[in-house]
Tab-separated table of C-alpha atoms in Angstrom:
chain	number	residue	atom	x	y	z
A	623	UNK	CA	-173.247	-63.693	-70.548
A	624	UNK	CA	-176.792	-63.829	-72.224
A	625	UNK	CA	-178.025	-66.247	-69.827
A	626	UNK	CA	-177.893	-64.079	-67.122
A	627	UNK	CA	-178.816	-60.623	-68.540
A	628	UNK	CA	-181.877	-60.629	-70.818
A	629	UNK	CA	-182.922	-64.102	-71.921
A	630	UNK	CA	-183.210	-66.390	-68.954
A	631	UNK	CA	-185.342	-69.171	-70.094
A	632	UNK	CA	-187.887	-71.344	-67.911
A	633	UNK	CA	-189.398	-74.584	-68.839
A	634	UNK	CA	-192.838	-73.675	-67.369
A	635	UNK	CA	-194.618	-70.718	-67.156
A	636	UNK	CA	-196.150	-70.996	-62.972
A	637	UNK	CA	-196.916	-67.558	-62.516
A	638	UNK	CA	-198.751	-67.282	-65.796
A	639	UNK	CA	-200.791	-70.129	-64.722
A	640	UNK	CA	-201.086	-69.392	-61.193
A	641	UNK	CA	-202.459	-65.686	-62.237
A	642	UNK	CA	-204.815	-67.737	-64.840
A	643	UNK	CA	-206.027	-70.064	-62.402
A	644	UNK	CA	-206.683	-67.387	-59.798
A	645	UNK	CA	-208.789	-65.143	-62.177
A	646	UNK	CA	-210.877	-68.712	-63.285
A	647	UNK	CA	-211.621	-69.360	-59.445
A	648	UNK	CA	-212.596	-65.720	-58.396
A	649	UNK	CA	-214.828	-66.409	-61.498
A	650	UNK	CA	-216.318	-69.072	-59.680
A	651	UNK	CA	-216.704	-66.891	-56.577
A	652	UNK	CA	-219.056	-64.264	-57.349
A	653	UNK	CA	-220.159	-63.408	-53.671
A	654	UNK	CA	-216.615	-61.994	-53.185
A	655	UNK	CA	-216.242	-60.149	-56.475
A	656	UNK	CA	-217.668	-57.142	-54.766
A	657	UNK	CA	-215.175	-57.228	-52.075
A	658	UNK	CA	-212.186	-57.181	-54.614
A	659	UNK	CA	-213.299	-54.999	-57.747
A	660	UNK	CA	-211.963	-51.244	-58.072
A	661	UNK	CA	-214.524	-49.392	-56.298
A	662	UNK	CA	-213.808	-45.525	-56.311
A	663	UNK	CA	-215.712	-45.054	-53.196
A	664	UNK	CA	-214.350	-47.992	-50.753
A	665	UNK	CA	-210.489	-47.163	-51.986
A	666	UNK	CA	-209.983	-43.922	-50.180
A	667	UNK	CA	-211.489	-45.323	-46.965
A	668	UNK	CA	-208.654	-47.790	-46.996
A	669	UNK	CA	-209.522	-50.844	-49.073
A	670	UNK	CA	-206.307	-50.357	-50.746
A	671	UNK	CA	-206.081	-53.811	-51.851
A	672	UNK	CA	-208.832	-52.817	-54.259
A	673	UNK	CA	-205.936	-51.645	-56.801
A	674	UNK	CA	-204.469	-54.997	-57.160
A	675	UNK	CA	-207.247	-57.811	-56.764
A	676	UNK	CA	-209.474	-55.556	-59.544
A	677	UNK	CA	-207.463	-57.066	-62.165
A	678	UNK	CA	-208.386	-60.520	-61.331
A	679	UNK	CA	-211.699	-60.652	-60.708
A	680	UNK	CA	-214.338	-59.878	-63.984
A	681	UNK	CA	-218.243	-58.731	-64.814
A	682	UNK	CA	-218.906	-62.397	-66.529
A	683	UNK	CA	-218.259	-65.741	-68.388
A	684	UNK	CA	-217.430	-64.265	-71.400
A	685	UNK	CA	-215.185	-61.400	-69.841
A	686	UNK	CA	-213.140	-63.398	-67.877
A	687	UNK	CA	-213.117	-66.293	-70.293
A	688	UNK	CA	-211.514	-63.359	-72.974
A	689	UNK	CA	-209.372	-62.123	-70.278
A	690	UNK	CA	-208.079	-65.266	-69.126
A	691	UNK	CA	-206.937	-65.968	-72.491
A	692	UNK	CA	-205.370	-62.729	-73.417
A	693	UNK	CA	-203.121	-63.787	-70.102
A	694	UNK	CA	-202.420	-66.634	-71.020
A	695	UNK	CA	-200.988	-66.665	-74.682
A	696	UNK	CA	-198.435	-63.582	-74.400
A	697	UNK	CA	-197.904	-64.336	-70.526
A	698	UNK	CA	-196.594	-67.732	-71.317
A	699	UNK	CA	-194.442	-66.985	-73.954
A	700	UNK	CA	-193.294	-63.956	-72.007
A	701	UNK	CA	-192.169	-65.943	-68.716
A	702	UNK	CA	-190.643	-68.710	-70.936
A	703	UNK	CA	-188.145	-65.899	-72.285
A	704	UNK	CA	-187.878	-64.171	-68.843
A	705	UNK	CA	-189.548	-64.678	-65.573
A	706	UNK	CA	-187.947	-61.280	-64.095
A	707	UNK	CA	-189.467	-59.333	-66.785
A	708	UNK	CA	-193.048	-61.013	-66.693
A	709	UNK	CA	-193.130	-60.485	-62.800
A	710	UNK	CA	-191.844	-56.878	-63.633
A	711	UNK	CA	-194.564	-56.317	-66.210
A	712	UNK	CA	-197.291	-57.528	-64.470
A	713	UNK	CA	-196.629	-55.399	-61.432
A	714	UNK	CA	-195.665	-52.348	-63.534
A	715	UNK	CA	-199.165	-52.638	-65.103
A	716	UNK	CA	-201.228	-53.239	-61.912
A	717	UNK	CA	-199.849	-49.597	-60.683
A	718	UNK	CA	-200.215	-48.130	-64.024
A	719	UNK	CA	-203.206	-48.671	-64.676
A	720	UNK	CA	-204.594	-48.302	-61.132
A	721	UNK	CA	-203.074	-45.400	-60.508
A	722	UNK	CA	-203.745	-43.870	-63.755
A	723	UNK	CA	-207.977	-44.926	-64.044
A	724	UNK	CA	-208.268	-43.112	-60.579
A	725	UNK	CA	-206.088	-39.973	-61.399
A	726	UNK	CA	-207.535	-39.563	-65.223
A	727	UNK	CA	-211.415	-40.972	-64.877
A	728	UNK	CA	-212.949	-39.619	-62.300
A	729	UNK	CA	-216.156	-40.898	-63.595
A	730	UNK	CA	-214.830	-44.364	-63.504
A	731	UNK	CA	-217.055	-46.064	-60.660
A	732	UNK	CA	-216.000	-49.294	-60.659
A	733	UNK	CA	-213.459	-51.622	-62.804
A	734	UNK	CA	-212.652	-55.009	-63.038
A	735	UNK	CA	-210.384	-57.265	-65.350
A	736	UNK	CA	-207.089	-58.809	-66.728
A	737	UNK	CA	-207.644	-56.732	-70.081
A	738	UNK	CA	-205.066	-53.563	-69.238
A	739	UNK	CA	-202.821	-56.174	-68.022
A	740	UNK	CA	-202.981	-58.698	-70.650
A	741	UNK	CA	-201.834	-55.787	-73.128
A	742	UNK	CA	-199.100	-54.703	-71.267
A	743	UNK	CA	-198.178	-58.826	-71.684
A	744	UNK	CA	-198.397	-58.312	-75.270
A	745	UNK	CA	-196.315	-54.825	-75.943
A	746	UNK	CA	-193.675	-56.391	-74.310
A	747	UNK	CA	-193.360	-59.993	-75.527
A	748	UNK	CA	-193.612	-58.229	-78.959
A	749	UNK	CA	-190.354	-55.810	-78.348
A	750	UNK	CA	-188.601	-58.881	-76.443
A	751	UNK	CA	-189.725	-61.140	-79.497
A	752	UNK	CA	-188.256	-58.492	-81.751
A	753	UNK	CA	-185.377	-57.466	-80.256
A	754	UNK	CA	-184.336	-61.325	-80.481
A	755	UNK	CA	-185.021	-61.843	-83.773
A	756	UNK	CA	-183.030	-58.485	-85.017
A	757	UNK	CA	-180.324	-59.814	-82.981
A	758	UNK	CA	-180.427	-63.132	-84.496
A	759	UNK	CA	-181.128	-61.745	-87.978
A	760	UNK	CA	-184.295	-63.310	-88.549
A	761	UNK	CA	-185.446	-61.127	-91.032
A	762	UNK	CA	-189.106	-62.507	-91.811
A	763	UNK	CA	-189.609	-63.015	-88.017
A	764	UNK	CA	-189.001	-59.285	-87.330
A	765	UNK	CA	-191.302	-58.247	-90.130
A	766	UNK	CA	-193.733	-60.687	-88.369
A	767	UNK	CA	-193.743	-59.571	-84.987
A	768	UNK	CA	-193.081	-55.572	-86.431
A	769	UNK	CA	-196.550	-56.213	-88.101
A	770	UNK	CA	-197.900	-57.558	-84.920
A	771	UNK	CA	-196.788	-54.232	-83.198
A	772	UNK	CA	-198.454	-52.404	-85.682
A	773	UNK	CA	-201.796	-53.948	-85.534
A	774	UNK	CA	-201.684	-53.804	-81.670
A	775	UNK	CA	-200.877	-50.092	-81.460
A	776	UNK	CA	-203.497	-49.716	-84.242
A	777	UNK	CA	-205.954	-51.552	-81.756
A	778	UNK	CA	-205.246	-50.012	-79.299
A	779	UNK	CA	-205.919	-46.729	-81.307
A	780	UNK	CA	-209.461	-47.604	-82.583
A	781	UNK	CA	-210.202	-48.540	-79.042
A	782	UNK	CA	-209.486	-45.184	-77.717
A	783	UNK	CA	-211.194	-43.403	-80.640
A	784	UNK	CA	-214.546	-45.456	-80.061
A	785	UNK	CA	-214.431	-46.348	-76.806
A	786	UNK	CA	-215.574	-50.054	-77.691
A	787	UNK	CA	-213.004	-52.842	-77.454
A	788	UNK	CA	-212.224	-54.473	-80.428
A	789	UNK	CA	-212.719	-58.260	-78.337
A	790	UNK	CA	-215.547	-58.135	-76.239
A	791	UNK	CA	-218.726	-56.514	-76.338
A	792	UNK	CA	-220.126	-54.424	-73.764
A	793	UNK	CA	-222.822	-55.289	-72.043
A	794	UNK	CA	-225.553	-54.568	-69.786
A	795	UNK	CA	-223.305	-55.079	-66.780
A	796	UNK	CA	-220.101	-53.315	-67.948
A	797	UNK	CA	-218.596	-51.246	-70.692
A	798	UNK	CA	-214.715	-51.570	-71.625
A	799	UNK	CA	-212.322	-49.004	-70.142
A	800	UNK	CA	-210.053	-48.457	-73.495
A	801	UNK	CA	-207.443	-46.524	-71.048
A	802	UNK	CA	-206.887	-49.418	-69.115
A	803	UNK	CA	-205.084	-51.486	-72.136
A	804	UNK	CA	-203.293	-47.935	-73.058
A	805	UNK	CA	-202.018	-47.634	-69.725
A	806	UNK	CA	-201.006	-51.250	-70.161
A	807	UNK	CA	-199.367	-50.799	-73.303
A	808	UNK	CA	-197.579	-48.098	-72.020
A	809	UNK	CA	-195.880	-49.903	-68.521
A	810	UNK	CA	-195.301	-52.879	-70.831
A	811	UNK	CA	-192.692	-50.811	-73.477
A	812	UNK	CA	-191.576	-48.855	-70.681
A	813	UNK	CA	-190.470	-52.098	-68.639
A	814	UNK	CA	-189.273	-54.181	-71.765
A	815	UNK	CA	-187.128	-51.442	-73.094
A	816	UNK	CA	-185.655	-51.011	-69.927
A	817	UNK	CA	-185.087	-54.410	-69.892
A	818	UNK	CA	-183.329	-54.366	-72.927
A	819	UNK	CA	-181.482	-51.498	-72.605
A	820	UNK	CA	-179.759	-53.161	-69.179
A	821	UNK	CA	-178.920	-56.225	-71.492
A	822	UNK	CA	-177.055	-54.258	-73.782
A	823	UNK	CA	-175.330	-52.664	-71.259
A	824	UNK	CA	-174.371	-56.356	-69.744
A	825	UNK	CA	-173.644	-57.758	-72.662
A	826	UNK	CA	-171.100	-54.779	-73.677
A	827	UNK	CA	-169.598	-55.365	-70.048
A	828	UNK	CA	-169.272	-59.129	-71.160
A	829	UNK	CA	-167.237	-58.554	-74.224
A	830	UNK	CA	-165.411	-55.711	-72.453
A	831	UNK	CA	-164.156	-58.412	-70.365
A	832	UNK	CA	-163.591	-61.435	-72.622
A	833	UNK	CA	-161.803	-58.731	-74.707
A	834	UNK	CA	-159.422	-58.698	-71.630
């Protein structure tokens, strides 16, 4: 019963590395960066695709080398525990955050990164991580990964207060878009809980039955 509801292990992580390697070649690409960032002007007139490819594509070295990392580490884990909930996650954030930076800033020109994403990576490898280690009664792994919670939300709140990000600097060519990694936060719990909550409910209909 576990195998198929929550926990459905993989032995490599492709998408995470497929998503990785995309962002490191668009960083090689910089002619076409302009043709795939989040421009609030171009969207409306139909460059739709805009919404998506932003995430992927970044301002420089050091922002996409930050990025790429932040994918990388919590998307890895994440698709080794459950591909269907990394491919959930990652989708769930592109919307989210989307959506929500051209609803709630208006004065948000242009955007580009894996940052919003990467954080909705990390909410919810943190509740899967936890949820599996209260299950298994790993008591000094779920203080662990509670504390890592913590200190995310707690980033994520000095971000928002400050409007600087906590990892990279801004620069001359961009400034960091704190609402991006809430929004992120916020489609990661939502999907991971939701994910969790169907696993209980398959797991109760697996006992139900073996009860039979």
């Amino acid at each position: 019963c576990e195998s198929s509801a929550l926990i459905v292990r993989t032995r490599i992580p492709w998408f995470t590395l497929l998503g990785a390697a995309l962002a490191v070649t668009l960083a090689c690409l910089p002619h076409a960066v302009k043709w795939l960032e989040f421009d609030r002007e171009r969207i409306p007139t139909g460059e739709i695709w805009r919404l998506c490819t932003a995430h992927f594509v970044h301002w420089n070295t050091e922002h996409a080398a930050w990025n790429v990392a932040g994918w990388l580490v919590p998307g890895s884990v994440l698709e080794y525990q459950s591909r269907a909930i990394f491919a959930f996650t990652v989708i769930g954030a592109v919307v989210a955050i989307s959506a929500g930076l051209f609803v709630f800033d208006p004065l948000l020109v242009w955007f580009r990164g894996l940052s919003g994403v990467d954080a909705a990576l990390t909410s919810a490898v943190l509740l899967v991580l936890l949820r599996r280690a209260w299950n298994l009664r790993l008591r000094w792994a779920s203080v662990l990964v509670g504390a890592g919670l913590i200190g995310f939300a707690t980033k994520l709140i000095i971000e928002c207060a400050t409007g600087k990000s906590m990892v990279v600097a801004a620069s001359g060519e961009f400034a960091p878009v704190p609402l991006a990694h809430v929004l992120g936060a916020i489609a990661g719990v939502t999907i991971s809980l939701a994910a969790m909550l169907k696993w209980r409910d398959q797991l109760r209909l697996c006992r139900s039955s073996e009860a039979r």
